[in-house]
Short mmCIF file of C-alpha atoms in Angstrom, two decimals:
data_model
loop_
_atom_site.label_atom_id
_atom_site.label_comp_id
_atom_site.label_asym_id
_atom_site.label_seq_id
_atom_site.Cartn_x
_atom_site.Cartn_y
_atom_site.Cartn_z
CA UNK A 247 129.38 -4.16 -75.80
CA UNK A 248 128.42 -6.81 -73.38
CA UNK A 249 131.28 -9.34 -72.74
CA UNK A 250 130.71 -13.17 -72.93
CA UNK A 251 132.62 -15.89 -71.43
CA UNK A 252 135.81 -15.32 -72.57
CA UNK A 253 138.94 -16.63 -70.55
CA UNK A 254 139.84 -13.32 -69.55
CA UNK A 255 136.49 -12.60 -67.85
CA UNK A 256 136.60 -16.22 -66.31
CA UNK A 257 139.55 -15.33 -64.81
CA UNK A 258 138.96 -11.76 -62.94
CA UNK A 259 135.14 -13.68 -62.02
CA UNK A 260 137.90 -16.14 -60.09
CA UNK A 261 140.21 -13.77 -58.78
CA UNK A 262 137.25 -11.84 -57.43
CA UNK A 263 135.90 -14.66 -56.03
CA UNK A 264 139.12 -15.77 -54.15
CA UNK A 265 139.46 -12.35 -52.53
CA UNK A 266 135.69 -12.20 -51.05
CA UNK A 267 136.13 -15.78 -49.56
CA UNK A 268 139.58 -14.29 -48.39
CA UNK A 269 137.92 -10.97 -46.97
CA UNK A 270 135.09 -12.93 -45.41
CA UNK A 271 136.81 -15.82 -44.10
CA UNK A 272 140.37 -15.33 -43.48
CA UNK A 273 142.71 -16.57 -42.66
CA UNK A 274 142.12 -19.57 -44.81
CA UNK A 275 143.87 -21.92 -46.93
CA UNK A 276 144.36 -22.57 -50.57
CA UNK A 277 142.92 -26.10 -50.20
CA UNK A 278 139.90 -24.63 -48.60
CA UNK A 279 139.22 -21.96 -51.06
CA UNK A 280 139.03 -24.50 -53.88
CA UNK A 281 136.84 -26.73 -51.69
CA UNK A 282 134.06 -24.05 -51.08
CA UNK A 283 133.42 -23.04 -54.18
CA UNK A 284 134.75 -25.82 -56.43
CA UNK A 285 137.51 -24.59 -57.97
CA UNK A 286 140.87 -26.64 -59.41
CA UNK A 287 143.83 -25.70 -56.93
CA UNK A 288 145.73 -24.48 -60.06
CA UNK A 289 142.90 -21.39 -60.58
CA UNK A 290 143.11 -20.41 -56.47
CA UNK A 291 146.71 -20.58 -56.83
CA UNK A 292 146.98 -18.36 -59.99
CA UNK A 293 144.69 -15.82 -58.20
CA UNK A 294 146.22 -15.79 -55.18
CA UNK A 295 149.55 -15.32 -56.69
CA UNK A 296 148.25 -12.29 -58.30
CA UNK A 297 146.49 -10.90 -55.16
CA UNK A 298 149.82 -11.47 -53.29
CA UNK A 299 151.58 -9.38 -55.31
CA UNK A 300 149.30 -6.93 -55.69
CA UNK A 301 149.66 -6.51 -51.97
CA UNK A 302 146.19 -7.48 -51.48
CA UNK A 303 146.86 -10.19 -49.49
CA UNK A 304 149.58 -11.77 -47.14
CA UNK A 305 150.64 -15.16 -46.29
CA UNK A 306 149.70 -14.85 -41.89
CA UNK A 307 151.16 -18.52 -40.96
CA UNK A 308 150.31 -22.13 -41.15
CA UNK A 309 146.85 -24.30 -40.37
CA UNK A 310 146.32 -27.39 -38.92
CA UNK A 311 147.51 -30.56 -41.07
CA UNK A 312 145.05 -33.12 -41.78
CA UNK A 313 147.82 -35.28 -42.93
CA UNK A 314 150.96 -34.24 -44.93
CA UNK A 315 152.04 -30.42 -44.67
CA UNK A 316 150.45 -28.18 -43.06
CA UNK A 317 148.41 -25.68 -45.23
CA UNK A 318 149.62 -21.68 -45.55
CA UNK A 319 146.93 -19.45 -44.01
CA UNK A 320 146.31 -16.20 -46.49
CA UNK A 321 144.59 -12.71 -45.18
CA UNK A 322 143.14 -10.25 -47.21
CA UNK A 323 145.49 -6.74 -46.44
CA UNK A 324 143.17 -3.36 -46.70
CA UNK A 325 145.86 -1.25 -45.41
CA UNK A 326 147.73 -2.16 -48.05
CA UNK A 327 146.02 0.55 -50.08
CA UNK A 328 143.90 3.35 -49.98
CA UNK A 329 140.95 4.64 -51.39
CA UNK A 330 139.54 8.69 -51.47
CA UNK A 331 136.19 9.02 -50.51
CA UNK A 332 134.11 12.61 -51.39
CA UNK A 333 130.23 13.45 -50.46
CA UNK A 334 128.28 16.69 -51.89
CA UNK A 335 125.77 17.99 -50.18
CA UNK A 336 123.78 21.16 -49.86
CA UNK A 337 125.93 22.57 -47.52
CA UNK A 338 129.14 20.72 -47.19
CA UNK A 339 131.45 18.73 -49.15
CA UNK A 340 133.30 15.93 -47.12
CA UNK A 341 136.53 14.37 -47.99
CA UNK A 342 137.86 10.92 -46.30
CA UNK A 343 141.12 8.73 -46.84
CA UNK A 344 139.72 4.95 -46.57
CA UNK A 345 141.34 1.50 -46.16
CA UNK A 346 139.82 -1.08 -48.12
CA UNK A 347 137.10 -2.19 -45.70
CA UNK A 348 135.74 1.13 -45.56
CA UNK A 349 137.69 2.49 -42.25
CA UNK A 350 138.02 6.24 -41.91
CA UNK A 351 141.32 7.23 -41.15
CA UNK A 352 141.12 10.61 -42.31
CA UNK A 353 138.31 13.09 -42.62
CA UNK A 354 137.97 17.23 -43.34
CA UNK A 355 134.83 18.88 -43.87
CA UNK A 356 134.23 21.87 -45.98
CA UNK A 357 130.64 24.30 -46.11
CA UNK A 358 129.77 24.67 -49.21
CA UNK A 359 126.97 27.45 -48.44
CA UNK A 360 128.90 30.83 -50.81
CA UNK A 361 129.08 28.21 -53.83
CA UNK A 362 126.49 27.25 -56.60
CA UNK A 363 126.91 26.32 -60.39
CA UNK A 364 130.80 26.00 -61.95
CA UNK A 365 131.72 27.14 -58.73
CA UNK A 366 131.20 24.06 -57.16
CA UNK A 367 133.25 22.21 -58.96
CA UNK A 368 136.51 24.72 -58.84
CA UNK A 369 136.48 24.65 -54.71
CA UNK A 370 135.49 20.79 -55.38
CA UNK A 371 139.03 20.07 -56.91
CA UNK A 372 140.65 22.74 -54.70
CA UNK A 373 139.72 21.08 -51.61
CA UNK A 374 140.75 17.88 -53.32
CA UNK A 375 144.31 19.51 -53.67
CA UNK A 376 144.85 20.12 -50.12
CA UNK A 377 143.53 16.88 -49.32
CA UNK A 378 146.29 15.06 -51.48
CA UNK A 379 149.11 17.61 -50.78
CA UNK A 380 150.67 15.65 -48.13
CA UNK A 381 151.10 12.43 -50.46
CA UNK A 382 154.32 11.43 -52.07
CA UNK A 383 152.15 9.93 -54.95
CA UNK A 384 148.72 8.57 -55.43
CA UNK A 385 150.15 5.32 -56.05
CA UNK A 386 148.77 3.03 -53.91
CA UNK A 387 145.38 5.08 -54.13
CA UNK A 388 142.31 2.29 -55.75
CA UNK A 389 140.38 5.26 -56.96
CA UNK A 390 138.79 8.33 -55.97
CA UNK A 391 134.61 8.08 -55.30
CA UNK A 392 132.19 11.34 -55.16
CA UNK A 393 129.12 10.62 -54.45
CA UNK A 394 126.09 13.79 -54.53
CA UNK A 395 122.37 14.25 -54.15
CA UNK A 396 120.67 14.62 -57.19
CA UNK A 397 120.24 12.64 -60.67
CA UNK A 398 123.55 10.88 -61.87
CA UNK A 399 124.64 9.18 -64.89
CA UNK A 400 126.93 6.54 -63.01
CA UNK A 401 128.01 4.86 -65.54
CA UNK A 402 129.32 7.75 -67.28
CA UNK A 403 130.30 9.96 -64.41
CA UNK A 404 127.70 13.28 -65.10
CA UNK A 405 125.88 14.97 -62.67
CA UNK A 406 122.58 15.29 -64.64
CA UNK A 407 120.87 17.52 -62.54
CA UNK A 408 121.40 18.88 -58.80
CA UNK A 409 118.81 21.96 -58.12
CA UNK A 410 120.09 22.76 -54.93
CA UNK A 411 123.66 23.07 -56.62
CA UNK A 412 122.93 24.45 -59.70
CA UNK A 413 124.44 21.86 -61.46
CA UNK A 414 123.79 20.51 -64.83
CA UNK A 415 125.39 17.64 -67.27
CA UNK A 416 128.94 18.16 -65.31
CA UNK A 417 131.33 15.66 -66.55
CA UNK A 418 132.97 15.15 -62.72
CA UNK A 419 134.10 12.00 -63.58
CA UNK A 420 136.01 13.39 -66.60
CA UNK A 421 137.10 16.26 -64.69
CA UNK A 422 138.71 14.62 -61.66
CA UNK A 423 140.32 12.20 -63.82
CA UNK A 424 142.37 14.76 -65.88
CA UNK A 425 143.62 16.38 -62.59
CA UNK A 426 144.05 13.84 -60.41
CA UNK A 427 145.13 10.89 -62.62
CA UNK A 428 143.06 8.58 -61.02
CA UNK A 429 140.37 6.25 -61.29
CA UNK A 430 137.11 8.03 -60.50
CA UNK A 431 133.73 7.22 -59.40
CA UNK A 432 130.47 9.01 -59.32
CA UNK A 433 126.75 8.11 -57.77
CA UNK A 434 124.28 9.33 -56.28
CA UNK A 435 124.52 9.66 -52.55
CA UNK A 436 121.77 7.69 -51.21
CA UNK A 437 122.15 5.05 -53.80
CA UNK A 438 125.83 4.77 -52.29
CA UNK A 439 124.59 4.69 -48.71
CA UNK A 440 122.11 1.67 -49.26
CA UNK A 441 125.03 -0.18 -51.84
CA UNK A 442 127.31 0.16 -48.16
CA UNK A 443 124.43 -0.91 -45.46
CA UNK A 444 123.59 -3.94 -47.99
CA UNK A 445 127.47 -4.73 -48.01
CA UNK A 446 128.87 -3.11 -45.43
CA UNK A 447 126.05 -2.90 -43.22
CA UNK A 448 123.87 -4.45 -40.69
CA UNK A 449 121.42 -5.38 -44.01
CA UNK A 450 123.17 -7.51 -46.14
CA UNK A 451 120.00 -10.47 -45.68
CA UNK A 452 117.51 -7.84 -47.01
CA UNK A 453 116.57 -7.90 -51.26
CA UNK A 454 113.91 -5.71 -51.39
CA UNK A 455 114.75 -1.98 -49.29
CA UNK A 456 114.44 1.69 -49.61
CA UNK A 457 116.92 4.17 -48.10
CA UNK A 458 115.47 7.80 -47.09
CA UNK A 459 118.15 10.28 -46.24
CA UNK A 460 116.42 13.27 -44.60
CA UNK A 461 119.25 16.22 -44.37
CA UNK A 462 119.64 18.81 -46.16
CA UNK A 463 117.02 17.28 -48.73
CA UNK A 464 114.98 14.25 -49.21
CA UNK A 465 116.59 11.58 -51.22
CA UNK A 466 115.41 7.57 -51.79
CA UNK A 467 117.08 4.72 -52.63
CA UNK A 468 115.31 1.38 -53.84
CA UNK A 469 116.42 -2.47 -53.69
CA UNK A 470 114.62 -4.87 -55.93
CA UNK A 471 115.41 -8.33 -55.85
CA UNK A 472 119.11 -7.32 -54.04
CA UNK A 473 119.61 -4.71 -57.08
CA UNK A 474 119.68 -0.97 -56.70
CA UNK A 475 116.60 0.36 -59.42
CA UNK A 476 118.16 2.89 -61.11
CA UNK A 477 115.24 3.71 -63.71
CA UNK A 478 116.10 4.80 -67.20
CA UNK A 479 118.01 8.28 -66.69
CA UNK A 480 119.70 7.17 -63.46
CA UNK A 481 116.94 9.45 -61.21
CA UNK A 482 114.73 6.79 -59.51
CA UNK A 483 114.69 7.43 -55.95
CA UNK A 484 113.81 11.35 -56.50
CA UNK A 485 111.50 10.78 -52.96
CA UNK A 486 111.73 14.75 -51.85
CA UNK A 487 110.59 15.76 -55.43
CA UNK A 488 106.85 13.66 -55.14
CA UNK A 489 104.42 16.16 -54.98
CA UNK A 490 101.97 16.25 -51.93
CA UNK A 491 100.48 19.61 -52.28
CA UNK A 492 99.13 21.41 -55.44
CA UNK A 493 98.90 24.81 -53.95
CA UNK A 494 102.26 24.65 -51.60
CA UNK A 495 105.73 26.44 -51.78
CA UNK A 496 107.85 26.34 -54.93
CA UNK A 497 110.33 23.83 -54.49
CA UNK A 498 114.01 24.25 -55.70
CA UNK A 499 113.40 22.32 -58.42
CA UNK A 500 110.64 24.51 -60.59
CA UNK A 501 107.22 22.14 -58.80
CA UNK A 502 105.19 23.05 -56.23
CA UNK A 503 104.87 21.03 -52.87
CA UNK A 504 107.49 18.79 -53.36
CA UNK A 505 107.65 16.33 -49.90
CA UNK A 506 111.21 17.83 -49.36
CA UNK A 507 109.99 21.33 -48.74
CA UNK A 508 107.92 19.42 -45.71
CA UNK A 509 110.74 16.82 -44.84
CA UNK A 510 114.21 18.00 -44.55
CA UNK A 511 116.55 20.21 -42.50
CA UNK A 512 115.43 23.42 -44.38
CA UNK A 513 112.06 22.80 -43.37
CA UNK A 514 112.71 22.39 -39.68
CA UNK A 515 114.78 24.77 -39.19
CA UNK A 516 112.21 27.27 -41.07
CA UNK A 517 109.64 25.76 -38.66
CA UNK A 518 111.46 26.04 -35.55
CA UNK A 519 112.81 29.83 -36.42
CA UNK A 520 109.14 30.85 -37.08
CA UNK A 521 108.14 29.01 -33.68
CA UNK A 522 111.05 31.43 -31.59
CA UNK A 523 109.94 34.04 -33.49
CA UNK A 524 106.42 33.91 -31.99
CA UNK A 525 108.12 33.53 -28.59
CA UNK A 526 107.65 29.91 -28.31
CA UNK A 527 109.40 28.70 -25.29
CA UNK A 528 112.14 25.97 -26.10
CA UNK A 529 115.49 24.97 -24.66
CA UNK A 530 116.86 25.15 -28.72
CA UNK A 531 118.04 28.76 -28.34
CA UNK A 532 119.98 27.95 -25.28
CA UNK A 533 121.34 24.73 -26.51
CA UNK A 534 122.21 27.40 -30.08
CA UNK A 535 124.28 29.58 -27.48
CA UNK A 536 121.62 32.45 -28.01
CA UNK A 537 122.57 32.19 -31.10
CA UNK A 538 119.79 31.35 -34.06
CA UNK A 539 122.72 31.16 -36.48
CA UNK A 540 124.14 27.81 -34.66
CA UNK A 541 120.87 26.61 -34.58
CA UNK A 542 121.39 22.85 -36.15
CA UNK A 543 120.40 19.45 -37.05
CA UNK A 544 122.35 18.19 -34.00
CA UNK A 545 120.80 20.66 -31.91
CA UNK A 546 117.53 19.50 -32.53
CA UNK A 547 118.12 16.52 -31.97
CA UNK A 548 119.74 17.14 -28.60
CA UNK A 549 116.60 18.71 -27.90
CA UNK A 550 114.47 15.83 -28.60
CA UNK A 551 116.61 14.21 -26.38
CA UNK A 552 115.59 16.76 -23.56
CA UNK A 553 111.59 16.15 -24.52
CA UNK A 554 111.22 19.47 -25.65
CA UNK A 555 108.22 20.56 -26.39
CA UNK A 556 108.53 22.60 -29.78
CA UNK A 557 111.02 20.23 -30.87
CA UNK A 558 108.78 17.21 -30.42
CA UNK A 559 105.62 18.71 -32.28
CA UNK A 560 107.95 19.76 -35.16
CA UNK A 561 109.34 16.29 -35.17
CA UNK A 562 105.29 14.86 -34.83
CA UNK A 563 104.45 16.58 -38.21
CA UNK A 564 107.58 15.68 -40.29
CA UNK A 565 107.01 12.36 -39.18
CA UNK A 566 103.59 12.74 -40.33
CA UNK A 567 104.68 13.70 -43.40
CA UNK A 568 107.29 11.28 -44.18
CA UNK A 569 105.01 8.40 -43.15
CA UNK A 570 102.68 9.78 -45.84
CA UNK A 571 105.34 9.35 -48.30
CA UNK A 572 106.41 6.14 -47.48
CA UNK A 573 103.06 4.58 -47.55
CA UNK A 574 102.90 5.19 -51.34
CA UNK A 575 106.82 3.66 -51.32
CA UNK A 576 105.55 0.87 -49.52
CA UNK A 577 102.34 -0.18 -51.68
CA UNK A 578 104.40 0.58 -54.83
CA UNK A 579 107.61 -1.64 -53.96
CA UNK A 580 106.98 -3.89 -50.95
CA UNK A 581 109.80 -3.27 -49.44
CA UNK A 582 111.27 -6.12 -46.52
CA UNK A 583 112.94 -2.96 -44.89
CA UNK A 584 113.27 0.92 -44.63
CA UNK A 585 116.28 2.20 -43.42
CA UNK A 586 116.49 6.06 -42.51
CA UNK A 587 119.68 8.08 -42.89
CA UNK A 588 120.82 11.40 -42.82
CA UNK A 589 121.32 14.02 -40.49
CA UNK A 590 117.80 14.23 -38.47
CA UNK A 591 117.70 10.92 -38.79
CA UNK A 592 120.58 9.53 -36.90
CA UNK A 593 120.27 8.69 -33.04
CA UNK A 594 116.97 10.13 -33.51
CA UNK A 595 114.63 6.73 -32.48
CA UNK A 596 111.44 8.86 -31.67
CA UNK A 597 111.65 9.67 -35.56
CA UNK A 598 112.08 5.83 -36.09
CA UNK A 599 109.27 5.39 -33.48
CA UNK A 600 106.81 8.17 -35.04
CA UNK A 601 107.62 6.97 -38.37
CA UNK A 602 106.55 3.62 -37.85
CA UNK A 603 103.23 3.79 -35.87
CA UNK A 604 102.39 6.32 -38.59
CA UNK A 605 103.06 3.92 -41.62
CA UNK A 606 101.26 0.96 -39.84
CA UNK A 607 98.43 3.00 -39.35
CA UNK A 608 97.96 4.40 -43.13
CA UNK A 609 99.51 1.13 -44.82
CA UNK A 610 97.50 -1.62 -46.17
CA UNK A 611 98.24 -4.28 -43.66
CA UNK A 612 99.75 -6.65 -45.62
CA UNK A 613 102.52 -4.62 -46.64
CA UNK A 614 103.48 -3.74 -43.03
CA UNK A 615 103.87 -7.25 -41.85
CA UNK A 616 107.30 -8.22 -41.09
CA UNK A 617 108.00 -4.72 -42.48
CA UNK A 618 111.40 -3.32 -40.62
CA UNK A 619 111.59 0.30 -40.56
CA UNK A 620 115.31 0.84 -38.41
CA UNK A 621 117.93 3.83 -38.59
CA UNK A 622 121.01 3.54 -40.76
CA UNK A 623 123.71 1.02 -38.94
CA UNK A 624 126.50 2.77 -40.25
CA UNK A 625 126.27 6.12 -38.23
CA UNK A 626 127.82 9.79 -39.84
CA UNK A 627 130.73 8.55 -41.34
CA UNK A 628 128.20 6.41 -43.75
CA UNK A 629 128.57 9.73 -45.89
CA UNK A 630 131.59 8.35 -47.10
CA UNK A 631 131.41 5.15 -46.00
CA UNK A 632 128.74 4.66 -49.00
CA UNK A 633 131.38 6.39 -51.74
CA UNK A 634 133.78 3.56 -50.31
CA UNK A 635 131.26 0.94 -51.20
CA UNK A 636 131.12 2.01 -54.54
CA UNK A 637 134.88 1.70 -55.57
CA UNK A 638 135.17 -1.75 -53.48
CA UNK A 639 131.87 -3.43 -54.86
CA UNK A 640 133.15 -1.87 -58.80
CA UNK A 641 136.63 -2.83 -57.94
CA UNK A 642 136.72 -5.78 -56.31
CA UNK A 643 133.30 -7.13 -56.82
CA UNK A 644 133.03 -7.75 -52.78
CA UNK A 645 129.80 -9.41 -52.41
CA UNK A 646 126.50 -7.79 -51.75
#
């Protein structure tokens, strides 16, 4: 049932708005808080009473007077509490304590390579366990965010469908909560990693973007008019699953020549063992300790960054490839900006710089003008980084 303007409402709308201009402009007065955004000094008061003692922010000193006494200065506190942030992926789940701007101050990763179906879920809440054991209490905890690849019910908290997993219609949200006791969030990863670059992030002027994570899949994210498009099942942004070749491989998924299976770390790493294979000479398997086990994302990047050969033709048709796809992004949403993410992705600018000579070439001009195609600003930790954004934007309704 949709709420309407009832004083209630008003009143969180207020108190959300009094912590933002806190966050963002702090330390600042009372007076001035009720001077940007029109607001009687009896509502910033009221709000910042409650924010005070809700530890979310501290009195820091005084201002200068402009006649009479001088005003108290208030800053917003995001060590004051904590927030748990999880991401699923193919092949690793990771697992971060937060402060309320997003700061890692813990992190553990887990593989997740032995586990498919239910069993993803059991050494899901195990490592969750561990993770907690050291706390007294999960008191001062906001929530706890999981964010995974694959379509998601958000606002009910169900993994719809993962193929890589195995999962299907998992209540996580439901789950964690009985265990854990608290508040829980769940999204789709690459949703959560554009909500954090478009609040978090180095994007926050864009509207109209699309994410691409390229990892251990191939995952979109779209922006329309500075709202994430969600479409009606909560599985818009399915990029990987577009299908760019009738007679290719099965994909995961049941279809044949899905984008993924051309674009992603599978793929490379199929492309680059093949490649050694045929005695292809390449300073990977040295860089892999002799060793075509340890052969990994990062590794192939380092390699790019040593011009090697088989490592740059490999990167020359996925880029290829991923252009392809993003032309048909780009005529269908117009996008102001593209960001890429993910494991191949990051530090890799010849992927930025192939990608974008590729998409001006087979994009309708138009569309490419002003068009900024730039890596994600928030690095590796933006795994988590983008559960974080979830909880603060739900929670506190910081500003996009």
């Amino acid at each position: 049932m949709r709420r309407t303007g009832d004083l209630k409402l008003i009143q969180e709308l207020n108190r959300s708005i009094v912590l933002d201009t806190i966050r963002h402009y702090g330390p600042i007065s009372r007076s001035e808080i009720a001077k940007r955004h029109k607001l009687s000094p009896t509502t910033v008061t009221s709000a910042v009473s409650e924010l005070i003692r809700d530890s979310l922010v501290s009195e820091v000193g005084t201002g200068t007077s402009n006649g009479g006494r001088k005003p108290i200065l208030l800053q917003f506190s995001p060590d004051s509490h904590f927030l748990i942030g999880i991401s699923i992926s193919g092949s690793k789940i990771t697992i971060a304590e937060m402060n309320l701007e997003a700061k890692v101050r813990k992190k553990e990763v887990y593989t997740i390579k032995p586990y498919q179906g239910d069993r993803v879920i059991g050494y899901l809440l195990q490592i969750m366990e561990q993770f907690v054991l050291p706390y007294e209490s999960l008191e001062d905890c906001v929530g706890i965010s999981i964010v995974t690849q694959g379509i998601v019910d958000s606002d009910n908290g169900v993994i719809r469908y993962n193929p890589k997993l195995k999962l299907k219609d998992i209540p996580v949200k439901e789950i964690v909560e009985s265990r854990f006791r608290s508040k829980t969030w769940l999204d789709n990863d690459t949703n959560a990693y554009l909500l954090a670059e478009k609040s978090i992030g180095d994007f926050s002027h864009y509207q109209n973007m699309i994410y691409v994570t390229i990892g251990d899949g191939l995952g979109s994210s779209i922006l329309v008019n500075g709202s994430i498009y969600r479409g009606y099942a909560g599985g818009a942004g399915e990029f990987g699953h577009t299908t760019i070749d009738r007679t290719g491989v099965r994909c995961d998924c049941g279809n044949i020549g899905c984008l993924e299976n051309y674009v992603s770390w599978p793929a490379i790493y199929a492309k680059l063992l093949s490649a050694l294979a045929k005695g292809k000479q390449s300073c990977i398997f040295e860089l892999a300790g002799h060793d075509v086990n340890r052969i990994s994302a990062t590794v192939f990047r380092q390699a790019l960054s040593q011009n090697d050969p088989l490592a740059e033709s490999i990167l020359e048709e996925t880029a290829s490839y991923l252009a392809s796809g993003l032309v048909n992004l780009v005529h269908l949403f117009n996008p102001e900006a593209i960001i890429l993410g993910g494991e191949i992705a990051f530090e890799n600018e010849l992927l930025v710089s192939k990608v974008t000579e590729y998409v001006h070439e087979y994009a309708h001009g138009i569309f490419t003008e002003g068009l900024a195609i730039r890596l994600n600003s928030l690095g590796e930790d933006v795994e988590v980084v983008g559960a974080a954004a979830v909880v603060l934007q739900d929670t506190f309704q910081f500003s996009l």
